[in-house]
PDB file of C-alpha atoms in Angstrom:
ATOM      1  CA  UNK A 247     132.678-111.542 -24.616  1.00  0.00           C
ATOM      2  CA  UNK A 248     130.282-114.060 -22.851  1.00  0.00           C
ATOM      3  CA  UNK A 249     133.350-114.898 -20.356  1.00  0.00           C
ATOM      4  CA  UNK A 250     133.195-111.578 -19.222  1.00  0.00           C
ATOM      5  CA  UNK A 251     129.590-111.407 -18.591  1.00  0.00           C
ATOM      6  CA  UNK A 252     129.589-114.765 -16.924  1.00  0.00           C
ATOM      7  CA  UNK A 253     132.451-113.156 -14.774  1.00  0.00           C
ATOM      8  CA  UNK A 254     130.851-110.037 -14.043  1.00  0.00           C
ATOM      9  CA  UNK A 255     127.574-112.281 -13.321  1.00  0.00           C
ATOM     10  CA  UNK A 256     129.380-114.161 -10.641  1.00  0.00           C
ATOM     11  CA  UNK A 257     131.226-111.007  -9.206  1.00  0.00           C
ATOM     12  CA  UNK A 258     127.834-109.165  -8.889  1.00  0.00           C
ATOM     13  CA  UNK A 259     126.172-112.208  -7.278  1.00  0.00           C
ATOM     14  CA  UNK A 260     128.937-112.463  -4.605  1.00  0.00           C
ATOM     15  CA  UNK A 261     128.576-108.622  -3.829  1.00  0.00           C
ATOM     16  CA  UNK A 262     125.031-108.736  -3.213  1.00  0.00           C
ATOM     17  CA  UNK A 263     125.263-111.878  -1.173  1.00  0.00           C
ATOM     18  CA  UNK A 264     127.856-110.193   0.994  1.00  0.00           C
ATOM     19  CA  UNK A 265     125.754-107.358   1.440  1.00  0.00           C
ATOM     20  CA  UNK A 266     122.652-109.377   2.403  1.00  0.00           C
ATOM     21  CA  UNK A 267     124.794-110.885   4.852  1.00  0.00           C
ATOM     22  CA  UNK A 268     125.826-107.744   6.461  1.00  0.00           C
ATOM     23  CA  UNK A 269     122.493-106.279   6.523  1.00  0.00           C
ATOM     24  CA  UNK A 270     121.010-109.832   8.602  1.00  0.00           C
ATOM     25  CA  UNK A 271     124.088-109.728  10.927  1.00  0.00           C
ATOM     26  CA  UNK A 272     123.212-105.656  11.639  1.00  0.00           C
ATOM     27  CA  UNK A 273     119.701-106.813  12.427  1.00  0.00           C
ATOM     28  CA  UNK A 274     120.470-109.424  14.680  1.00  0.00           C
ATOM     29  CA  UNK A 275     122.808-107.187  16.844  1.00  0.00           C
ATOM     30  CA  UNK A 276     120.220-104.537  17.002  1.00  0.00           C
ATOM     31  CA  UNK A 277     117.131-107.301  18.764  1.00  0.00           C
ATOM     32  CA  UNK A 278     120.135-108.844  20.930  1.00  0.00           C
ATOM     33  CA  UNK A 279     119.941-105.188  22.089  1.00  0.00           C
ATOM     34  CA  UNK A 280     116.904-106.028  24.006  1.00  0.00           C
ATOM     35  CA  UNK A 281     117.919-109.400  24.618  1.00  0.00           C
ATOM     36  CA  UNK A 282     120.592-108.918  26.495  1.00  0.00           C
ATOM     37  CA  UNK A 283     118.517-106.757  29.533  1.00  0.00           C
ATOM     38  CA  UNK A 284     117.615-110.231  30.698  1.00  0.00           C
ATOM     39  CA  UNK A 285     121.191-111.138  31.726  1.00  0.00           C
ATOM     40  CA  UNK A 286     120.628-108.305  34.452  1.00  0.00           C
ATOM     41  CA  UNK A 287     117.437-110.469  35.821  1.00  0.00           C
ATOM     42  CA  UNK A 288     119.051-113.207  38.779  1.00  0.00           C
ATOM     43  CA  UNK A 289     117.952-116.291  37.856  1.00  0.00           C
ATOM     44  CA  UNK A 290     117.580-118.565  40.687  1.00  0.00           C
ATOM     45  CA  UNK A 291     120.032-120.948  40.776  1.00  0.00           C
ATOM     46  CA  UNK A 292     120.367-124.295  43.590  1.00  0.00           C
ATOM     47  CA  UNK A 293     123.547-124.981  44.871  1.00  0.00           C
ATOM     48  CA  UNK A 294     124.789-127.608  47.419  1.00  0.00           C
ATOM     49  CA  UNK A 295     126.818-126.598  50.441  1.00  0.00           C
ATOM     50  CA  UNK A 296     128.186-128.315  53.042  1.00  0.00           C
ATOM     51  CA  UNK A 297     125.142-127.941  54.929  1.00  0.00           C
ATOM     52  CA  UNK A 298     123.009-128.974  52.630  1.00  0.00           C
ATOM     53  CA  UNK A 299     121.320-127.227  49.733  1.00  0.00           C
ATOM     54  CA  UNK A 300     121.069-122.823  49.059  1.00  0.00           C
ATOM     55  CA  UNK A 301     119.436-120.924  46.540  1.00  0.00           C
ATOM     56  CA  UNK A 302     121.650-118.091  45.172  1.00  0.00           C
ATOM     57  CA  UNK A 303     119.594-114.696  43.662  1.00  0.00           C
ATOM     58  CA  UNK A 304     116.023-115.032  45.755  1.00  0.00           C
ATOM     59  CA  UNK A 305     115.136-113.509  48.872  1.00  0.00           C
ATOM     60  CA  UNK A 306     116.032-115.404  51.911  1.00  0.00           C
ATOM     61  CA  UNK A 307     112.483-115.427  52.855  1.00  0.00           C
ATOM     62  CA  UNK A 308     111.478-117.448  49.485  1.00  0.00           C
ATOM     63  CA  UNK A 309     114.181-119.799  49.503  1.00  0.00           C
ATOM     64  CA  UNK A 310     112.605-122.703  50.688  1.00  0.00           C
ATOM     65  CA  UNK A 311     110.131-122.218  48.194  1.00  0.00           C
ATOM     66  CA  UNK A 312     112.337-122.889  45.341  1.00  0.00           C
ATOM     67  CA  UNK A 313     114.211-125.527  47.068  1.00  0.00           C
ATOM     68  CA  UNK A 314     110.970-127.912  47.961  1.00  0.00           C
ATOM     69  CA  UNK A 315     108.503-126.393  45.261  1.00  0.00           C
ATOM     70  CA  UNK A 316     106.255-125.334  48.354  1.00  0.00           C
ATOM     71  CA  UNK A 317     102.223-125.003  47.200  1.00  0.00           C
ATOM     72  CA  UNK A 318     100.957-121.073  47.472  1.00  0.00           C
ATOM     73  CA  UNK A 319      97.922-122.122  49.580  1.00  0.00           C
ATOM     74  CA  UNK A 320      98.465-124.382  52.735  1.00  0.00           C
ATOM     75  CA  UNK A 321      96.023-127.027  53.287  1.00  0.00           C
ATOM     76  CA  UNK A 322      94.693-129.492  55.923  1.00  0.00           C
ATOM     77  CA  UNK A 323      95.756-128.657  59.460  1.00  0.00           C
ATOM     78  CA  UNK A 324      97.397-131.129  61.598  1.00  0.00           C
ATOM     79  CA  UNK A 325      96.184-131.306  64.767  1.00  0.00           C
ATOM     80  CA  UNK A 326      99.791-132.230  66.486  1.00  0.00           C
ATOM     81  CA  UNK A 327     101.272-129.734  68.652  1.00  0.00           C
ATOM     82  CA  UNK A 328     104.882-131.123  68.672  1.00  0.00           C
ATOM     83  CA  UNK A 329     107.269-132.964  66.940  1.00  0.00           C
ATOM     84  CA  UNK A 330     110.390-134.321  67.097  1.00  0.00           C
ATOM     85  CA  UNK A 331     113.370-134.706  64.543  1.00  0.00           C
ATOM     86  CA  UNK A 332     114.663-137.542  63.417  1.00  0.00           C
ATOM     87  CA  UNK A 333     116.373-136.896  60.041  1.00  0.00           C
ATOM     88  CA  UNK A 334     117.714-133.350  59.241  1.00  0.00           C
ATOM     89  CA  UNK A 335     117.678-133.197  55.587  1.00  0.00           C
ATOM     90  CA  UNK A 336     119.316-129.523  55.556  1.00  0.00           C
ATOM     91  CA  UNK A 337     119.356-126.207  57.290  1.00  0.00           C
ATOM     92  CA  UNK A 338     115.651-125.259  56.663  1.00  0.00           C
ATOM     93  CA  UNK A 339     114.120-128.714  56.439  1.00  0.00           C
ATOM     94  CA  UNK A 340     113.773-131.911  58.498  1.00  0.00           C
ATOM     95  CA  UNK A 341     111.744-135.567  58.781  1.00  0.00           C
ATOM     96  CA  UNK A 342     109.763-135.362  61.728  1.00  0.00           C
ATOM     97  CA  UNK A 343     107.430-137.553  64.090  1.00  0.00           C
ATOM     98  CA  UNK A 344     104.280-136.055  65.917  1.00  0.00           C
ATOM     99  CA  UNK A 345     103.246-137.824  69.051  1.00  0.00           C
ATOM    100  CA  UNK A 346     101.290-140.625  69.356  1.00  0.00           C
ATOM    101  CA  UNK A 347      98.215-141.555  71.359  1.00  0.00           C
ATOM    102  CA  UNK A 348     100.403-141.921  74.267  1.00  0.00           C
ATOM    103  CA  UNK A 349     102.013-139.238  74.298  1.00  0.00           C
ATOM    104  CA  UNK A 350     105.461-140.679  72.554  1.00  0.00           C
ATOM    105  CA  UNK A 351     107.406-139.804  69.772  1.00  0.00           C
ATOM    106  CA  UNK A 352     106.403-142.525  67.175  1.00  0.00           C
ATOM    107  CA  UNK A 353     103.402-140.868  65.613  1.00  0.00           C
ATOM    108  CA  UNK A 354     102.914-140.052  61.612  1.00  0.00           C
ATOM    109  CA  UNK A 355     106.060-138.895  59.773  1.00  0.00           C
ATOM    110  CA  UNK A 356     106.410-135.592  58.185  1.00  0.00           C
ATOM    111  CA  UNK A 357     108.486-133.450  56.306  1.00  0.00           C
ATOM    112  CA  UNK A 358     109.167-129.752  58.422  1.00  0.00           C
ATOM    113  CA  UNK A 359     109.981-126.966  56.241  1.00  0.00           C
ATOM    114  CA  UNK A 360     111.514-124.003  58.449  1.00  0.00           C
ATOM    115  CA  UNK A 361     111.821-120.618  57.179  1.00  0.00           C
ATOM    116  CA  UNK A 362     114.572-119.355  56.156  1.00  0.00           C
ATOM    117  CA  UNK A 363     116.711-118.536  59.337  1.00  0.00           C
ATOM    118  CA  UNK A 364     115.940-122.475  60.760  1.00  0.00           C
ATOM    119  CA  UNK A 365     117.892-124.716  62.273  1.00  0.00           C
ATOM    120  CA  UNK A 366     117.307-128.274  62.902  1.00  0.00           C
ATOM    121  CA  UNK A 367     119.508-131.271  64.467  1.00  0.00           C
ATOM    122  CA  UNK A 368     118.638-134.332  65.636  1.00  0.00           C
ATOM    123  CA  UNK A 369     115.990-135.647  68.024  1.00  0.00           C
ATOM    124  CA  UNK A 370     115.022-131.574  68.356  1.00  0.00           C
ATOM    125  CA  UNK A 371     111.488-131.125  69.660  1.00  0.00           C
ATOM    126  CA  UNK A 372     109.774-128.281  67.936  1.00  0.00           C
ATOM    127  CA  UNK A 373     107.112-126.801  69.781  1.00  0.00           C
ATOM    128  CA  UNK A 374     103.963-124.964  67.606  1.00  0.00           C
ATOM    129  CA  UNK A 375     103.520-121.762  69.219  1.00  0.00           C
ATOM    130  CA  UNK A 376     100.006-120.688  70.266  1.00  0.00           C
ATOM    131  CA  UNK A 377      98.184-118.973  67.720  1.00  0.00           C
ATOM    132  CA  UNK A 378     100.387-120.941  65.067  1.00  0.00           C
ATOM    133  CA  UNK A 379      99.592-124.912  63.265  1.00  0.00           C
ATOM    134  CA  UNK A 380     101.101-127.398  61.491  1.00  0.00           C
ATOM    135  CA  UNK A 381      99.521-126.727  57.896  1.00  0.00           C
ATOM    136  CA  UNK A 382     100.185-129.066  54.531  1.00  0.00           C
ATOM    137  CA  UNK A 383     102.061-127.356  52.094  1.00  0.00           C
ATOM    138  CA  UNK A 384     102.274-130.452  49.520  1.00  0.00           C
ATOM    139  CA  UNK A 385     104.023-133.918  49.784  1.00  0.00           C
ATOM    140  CA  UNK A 386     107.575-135.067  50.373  1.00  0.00           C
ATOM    141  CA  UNK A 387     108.825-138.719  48.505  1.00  0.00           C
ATOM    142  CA  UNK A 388     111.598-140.273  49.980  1.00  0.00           C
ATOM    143  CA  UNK A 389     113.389-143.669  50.533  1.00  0.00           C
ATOM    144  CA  UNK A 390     114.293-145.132  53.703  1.00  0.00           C
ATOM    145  CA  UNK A 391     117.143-147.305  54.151  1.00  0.00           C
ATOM    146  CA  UNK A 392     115.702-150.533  54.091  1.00  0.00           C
ATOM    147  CA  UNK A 393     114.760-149.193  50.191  1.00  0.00           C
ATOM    148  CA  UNK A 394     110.806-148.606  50.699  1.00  0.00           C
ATOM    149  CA  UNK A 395     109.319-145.940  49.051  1.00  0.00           C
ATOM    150  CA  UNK A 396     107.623-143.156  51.184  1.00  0.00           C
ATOM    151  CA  UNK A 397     105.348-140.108  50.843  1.00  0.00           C
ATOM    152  CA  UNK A 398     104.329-138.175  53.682  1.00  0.00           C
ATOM    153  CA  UNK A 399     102.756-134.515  54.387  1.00  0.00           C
ATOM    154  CA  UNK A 400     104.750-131.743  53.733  1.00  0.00           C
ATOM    155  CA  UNK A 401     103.968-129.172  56.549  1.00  0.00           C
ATOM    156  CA  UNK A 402     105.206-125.678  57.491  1.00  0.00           C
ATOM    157  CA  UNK A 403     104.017-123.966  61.118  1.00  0.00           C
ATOM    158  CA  UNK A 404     101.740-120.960  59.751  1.00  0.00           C
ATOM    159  CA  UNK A 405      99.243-119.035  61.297  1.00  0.00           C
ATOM    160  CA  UNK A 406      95.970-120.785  62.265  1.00  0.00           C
ATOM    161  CA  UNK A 407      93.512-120.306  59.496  1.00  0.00           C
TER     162      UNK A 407
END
């Protein structure tokens, strides 16, 4: 008689256990419910091109935001008018060179972020427009060839403050 109630005892356990687990799994589907509304949300995602680097699932407009982690508020005003290109780093962004006291092409370095429907190539002079300046919109680290580290303004041409 005790086999059977040691048998029974194990049967019983193995039915409720079973049941337990069928009652967590039903729970979990019903909050993955909710879960799953944030596949619909784009996540923005970086991809490189041939042409240089795209963000998929943002607004064109906002793009080079994502790519070079752009500040919300632009800072100190350069007082440079011009510059000219000397390394295109990809569609919307470029290392360039404001003038120097003489009027050449050998000033400070910085790092031109264009909006979104830019185009640079090399030794490209890009003109501020009136009513527009070359505002700092964080820093830009890079390496030059001979292997020394650089930092140097990051700028975009905004409207004068």
């Amino acid at each position: 008689m005790k086999k059977w109630v040691y048998f029974i005892g194990i049967i019983s356990t193995g039915v409720i256990l079973v049941m337990i687990f069928f009652v967590i799994t039903k729970n979990e589907d019903e909050s993955n419910e909710y879960d799953n509304s944030l596949e619909d949300i784009p996540i923005p995602t970086i991809v490189k091109t041939v042409d240089g680097y795209r963000v998929l699932n943002v607004p064109k407009e906002k793009e080079a935001e994502y790519l070079f982690g752009l500040e919300t508020e632009p800072g100190e005003t350069f007082n440079d008018r011009s510059f000219k290109v000397f390394q295109v780093i990809n569609d919307i962004a470029a290392l360039v060179r404001g003038k120097d006291e003489y009027g050449n092409y050998s000033g400070m370095i910085y790092f031109l972020v264009g909006d979104s429907d830019a185009t640079f190539y090399d030794d490209q002079i890009i003109k501020v427009p009136r009513g527009k300046s070359a505002r700092m919109v964080g820093t830009y680290k890079y390496t030059t060839k001979s292997g020394e580290h650089k930092t140097v303004p990051k700028i975009r041409i905004l409207d004068q403050k």
